[in-house]
């Protein structure tokens, strides 16, 4: 499989690039200093994007135009943008995945939220990111709110590179608190690689489903 990786010099992109190379995938890096995606897309089997929203939209539309499958980890799309992408993918029969967090534990928790909210009466989601993070509301927060819009949401910034996700669920007589700590963005790259190897569509939270 030959892969075009857009944003391969970014924080997550470089970890994905390194891990794909280690696992013998043929990878073409796409960034501002390289050839644009539309010039190489006919020579690849899959496009993976970790850029920014404006670039990612252009890349996704290019994938649809050329009927190439894509995996996008870029965040901040609006509901209208997601709806349009989904409509175009269905019309052109293009396989597309947009997931705001590829960490396997986060996706496992998201898949169980419907069960949790039947039991717990109060649910709180907290995330802690580095101050350099651009999104005011993280993509992962958006995923949790999609699963349950009654989540109490809190977000904090820190100078530490560690990313922390805390999910608190309370009932009358008991409670559950899950803390997931990401020490290295390789965790996201490993989740993406796991999907490429297993094609486990039941695990990844695809916003185009």
Short mmCIF file of C-alpha atoms in Angstrom, two decimals:
data_model
loop_
_atom_site.label_atom_id
_atom_site.label_comp_id
_atom_site.label_asym_id
_atom_site.label_seq_id
_atom_site.Cartn_x
_atom_site.Cartn_y
_atom_site.Cartn_z
CA UNK A 1 0.00 0.00 0.00
CA UNK A 2 1.29 3.45 -0.93
CA UNK A 3 0.12 6.26 1.37
CA UNK A 4 0.15 10.05 1.01
CA UNK A 5 0.56 11.52 4.50
CA UNK A 6 -0.47 15.18 4.64
CA UNK A 7 1.00 17.10 7.56
CA UNK A 8 3.81 14.61 8.09
CA UNK A 9 5.94 17.24 9.86
CA UNK A 10 3.30 18.08 12.49
CA UNK A 11 3.08 16.90 16.09
CA UNK A 12 0.98 13.82 15.33
CA UNK A 13 1.89 13.54 11.65
CA UNK A 14 5.58 12.94 12.31
CA UNK A 15 4.74 10.10 14.73
CA UNK A 16 2.42 8.54 12.16
CA UNK A 17 5.07 8.94 9.45
CA UNK A 18 7.73 7.26 11.59
CA UNK A 19 5.50 4.35 12.58
CA UNK A 20 4.28 3.72 9.03
CA UNK A 21 7.89 3.66 7.80
CA UNK A 22 8.86 1.23 10.57
CA UNK A 23 6.05 -1.07 9.44
CA UNK A 24 7.24 -1.02 5.82
CA UNK A 25 4.46 1.12 4.34
CA UNK A 26 5.39 3.23 1.32
CA UNK A 27 4.77 6.81 2.44
CA UNK A 28 4.88 10.06 0.49
CA UNK A 29 5.02 13.09 2.78
CA UNK A 30 2.88 16.06 1.77
CA UNK A 31 3.54 19.47 3.31
CA UNK A 32 4.01 23.10 2.28
CA UNK A 33 7.52 22.29 0.98
CA UNK A 34 6.48 19.25 -1.07
CA UNK A 35 4.40 18.65 -4.17
CA UNK A 36 0.69 19.35 -3.54
CA UNK A 37 -1.61 16.39 -3.04
CA UNK A 38 -3.35 16.71 -6.42
CA UNK A 39 -0.03 16.16 -8.21
CA UNK A 40 0.68 12.80 -6.56
CA UNK A 41 -2.74 11.43 -5.62
CA UNK A 42 -3.06 9.21 -8.69
CA UNK A 43 0.03 7.31 -7.54
CA UNK A 44 -1.21 6.44 -4.02
CA UNK A 45 -3.78 4.03 -2.58
CA UNK A 46 -4.75 6.02 0.52
CA UNK A 47 -4.53 9.57 1.85
CA UNK A 48 -4.02 10.30 5.56
CA UNK A 49 -4.39 13.87 6.79
CA UNK A 50 -3.12 15.57 9.96
CA UNK A 51 -2.93 19.20 8.83
CA UNK A 52 -5.33 22.02 9.69
CA UNK A 53 -8.99 22.42 8.87
CA UNK A 54 -8.65 24.52 5.71
CA UNK A 55 -5.96 22.31 4.21
CA UNK A 56 -7.77 19.15 5.25
CA UNK A 57 -10.98 20.25 3.52
CA UNK A 58 -9.06 20.80 0.28
CA UNK A 59 -7.39 17.41 0.63
CA UNK A 60 -10.68 15.63 1.31
CA UNK A 61 -12.34 17.20 -1.74
CA UNK A 62 -9.31 16.18 -3.81
CA UNK A 63 -9.70 12.59 -2.55
CA UNK A 64 -13.36 12.62 -3.52
CA UNK A 65 -12.57 14.04 -6.97
CA UNK A 66 -10.02 11.28 -7.59
CA UNK A 67 -12.05 8.54 -5.83
CA UNK A 68 -9.32 7.82 -3.30
CA UNK A 69 -10.05 6.60 0.26
CA UNK A 70 -8.93 8.88 3.07
CA UNK A 71 -8.37 8.93 6.82
CA UNK A 72 -8.47 12.34 8.48
CA UNK A 73 -7.44 13.13 12.05
CA UNK A 74 -7.70 16.90 11.60
CA UNK A 75 -10.29 18.55 13.87
CA UNK A 76 -12.64 21.57 13.98
CA UNK A 77 -15.01 20.71 11.12
CA UNK A 78 -18.52 22.09 11.55
CA UNK A 79 -21.57 19.84 11.46
CA UNK A 80 -22.49 21.33 8.07
CA UNK A 81 -19.03 20.57 6.67
CA UNK A 82 -19.20 17.01 7.96
CA UNK A 83 -22.67 16.56 6.45
CA UNK A 84 -21.46 17.81 3.06
CA UNK A 85 -18.41 15.54 3.10
CA UNK A 86 -20.58 12.57 4.01
CA UNK A 87 -23.04 13.41 1.21
CA UNK A 88 -20.26 13.68 -1.38
CA UNK A 89 -18.59 10.46 -0.21
CA UNK A 90 -21.87 8.58 -0.52
CA UNK A 91 -22.58 10.09 -3.93
CA UNK A 92 -19.13 9.25 -5.31
CA UNK A 93 -18.79 5.97 -3.37
CA UNK A 94 -15.60 7.09 -1.63
CA UNK A 95 -14.52 5.52 1.65
CA UNK A 96 -13.74 8.25 4.17
CA UNK A 97 -12.91 8.31 7.87
CA UNK A 98 -12.81 11.43 10.01
CA UNK A 99 -11.83 10.67 13.59
CA UNK A 100 -10.71 13.31 16.09
CA UNK A 101 -8.85 10.87 18.35
CA UNK A 102 -7.23 7.62 17.24
CA UNK A 103 -6.14 6.51 20.73
CA UNK A 104 -7.64 3.05 21.22
CA UNK A 105 -8.71 3.54 24.89
CA UNK A 106 -10.64 6.73 24.01
CA UNK A 107 -12.50 4.95 21.23
CA UNK A 108 -13.35 2.02 23.52
CA UNK A 109 -14.83 4.44 26.08
CA UNK A 110 -16.78 6.31 23.39
CA UNK A 111 -18.30 3.04 22.19
CA UNK A 112 -19.58 2.36 25.72
CA UNK A 113 -21.03 5.79 26.49
CA UNK A 114 -24.57 4.76 25.51
CA UNK A 115 -24.46 2.03 28.16
CA UNK A 116 -22.94 4.29 30.80
CA UNK A 117 -25.51 7.05 30.40
CA UNK A 118 -28.35 4.56 31.00
CA UNK A 119 -26.96 3.97 34.48
CA UNK A 120 -25.20 7.14 35.60
CA UNK A 121 -27.21 10.27 36.29
CA UNK A 122 -24.38 12.78 36.00
CA UNK A 123 -21.43 12.72 33.60
CA UNK A 124 -18.44 15.05 33.43
CA UNK A 125 -15.64 15.24 30.88
CA UNK A 126 -12.36 17.07 31.52
CA UNK A 127 -9.37 17.42 29.24
CA UNK A 128 -5.97 19.01 29.82
CA UNK A 129 -3.81 19.99 26.82
CA UNK A 130 -0.64 21.94 26.17
CA UNK A 131 -1.11 25.71 25.83
CA UNK A 132 -0.03 25.51 22.18
CA UNK A 133 -3.18 23.63 21.21
CA UNK A 134 -5.17 25.80 18.79
CA UNK A 135 -8.68 24.36 19.19
CA UNK A 136 -10.66 26.10 21.94
CA UNK A 137 -12.81 22.99 22.22
CA UNK A 138 -10.78 19.87 21.54
CA UNK A 139 -11.87 17.36 18.94
CA UNK A 140 -12.14 14.71 21.64
CA UNK A 141 -14.49 16.93 23.63
CA UNK A 142 -16.64 17.22 20.51
CA UNK A 143 -16.76 13.41 20.23
CA UNK A 144 -17.92 13.03 23.83
CA UNK A 145 -20.58 15.73 23.42
CA UNK A 146 -21.87 13.97 20.31
CA UNK A 147 -22.30 10.81 22.36
CA UNK A 148 -24.01 12.64 25.21
CA UNK A 149 -24.83 16.34 25.05
CA UNK A 150 -25.51 16.36 28.81
CA UNK A 151 -21.83 15.99 29.63
CA UNK A 152 -20.48 18.71 31.91
CA UNK A 153 -17.39 19.78 29.98
CA UNK A 154 -14.24 21.40 31.33
CA UNK A 155 -11.01 22.11 29.48
CA UNK A 156 -7.68 23.31 30.81
CA UNK A 157 -4.30 24.27 29.33
CA UNK A 158 -0.91 23.46 30.81
CA UNK A 159 2.79 23.91 30.01
CA UNK A 160 3.27 20.13 30.22
CA UNK A 161 3.23 18.03 27.06
CA UNK A 162 1.20 15.30 28.75
CA UNK A 163 -2.43 15.10 27.60
CA UNK A 164 -4.98 14.10 30.22
CA UNK A 165 -8.59 12.97 29.72
CA UNK A 166 -10.84 12.47 32.75
CA UNK A 167 -14.36 11.04 32.53
CA UNK A 168 -16.44 11.18 35.73
CA UNK A 169 -19.77 9.33 35.95
CA UNK A 170 -21.94 9.56 39.03
CA UNK A 171 -25.03 7.70 40.24
CA UNK A 172 -26.88 7.96 43.54
CA UNK A 173 -24.83 5.35 45.36
CA UNK A 174 -21.68 4.91 43.30
CA UNK A 175 -19.40 6.53 40.79
CA UNK A 176 -16.82 5.72 38.11
CA UNK A 177 -13.82 7.88 37.29
CA UNK A 178 -11.64 7.09 34.29
CA UNK A 179 -8.34 8.89 33.81
CA UNK A 180 -6.47 8.38 30.55
CA UNK A 181 -3.01 9.95 30.24
CA UNK A 182 -1.14 10.29 26.95
CA UNK A 183 2.59 10.73 27.57
CA UNK A 184 3.51 10.59 23.89
CA UNK A 185 1.57 11.24 20.68
CA UNK A 186 2.78 7.87 19.46
CA UNK A 187 -0.38 6.58 21.17
CA UNK A 188 -2.46 8.20 18.41
CA UNK A 189 -0.16 6.82 15.70
CA UNK A 190 -0.43 3.31 17.18
CA UNK A 191 -4.23 3.55 17.08
CA UNK A 192 -4.16 4.56 13.43
CA UNK A 193 -1.72 1.76 12.57
CA UNK A 194 -3.96 -0.71 14.38
CA UNK A 195 -6.85 0.34 12.14
CA UNK A 196 -4.75 -0.02 8.97
CA UNK A 197 -3.73 -3.54 9.98
CA UNK A 198 -7.07 -4.80 11.28
CA UNK A 199 -9.65 -2.68 9.39
CA UNK A 200 -11.67 -2.80 12.63
CA UNK A 201 -14.34 -0.27 11.71
CA UNK A 202 -16.24 -1.10 14.89
CA UNK A 203 -13.53 0.50 16.98
CA UNK A 204 -12.78 3.85 15.33
CA UNK A 205 -15.35 6.62 15.92
CA UNK A 206 -15.98 7.79 12.35
CA UNK A 207 -17.81 11.13 12.17
CA UNK A 208 -19.01 10.26 8.65
CA UNK A 209 -20.98 7.22 9.78
#
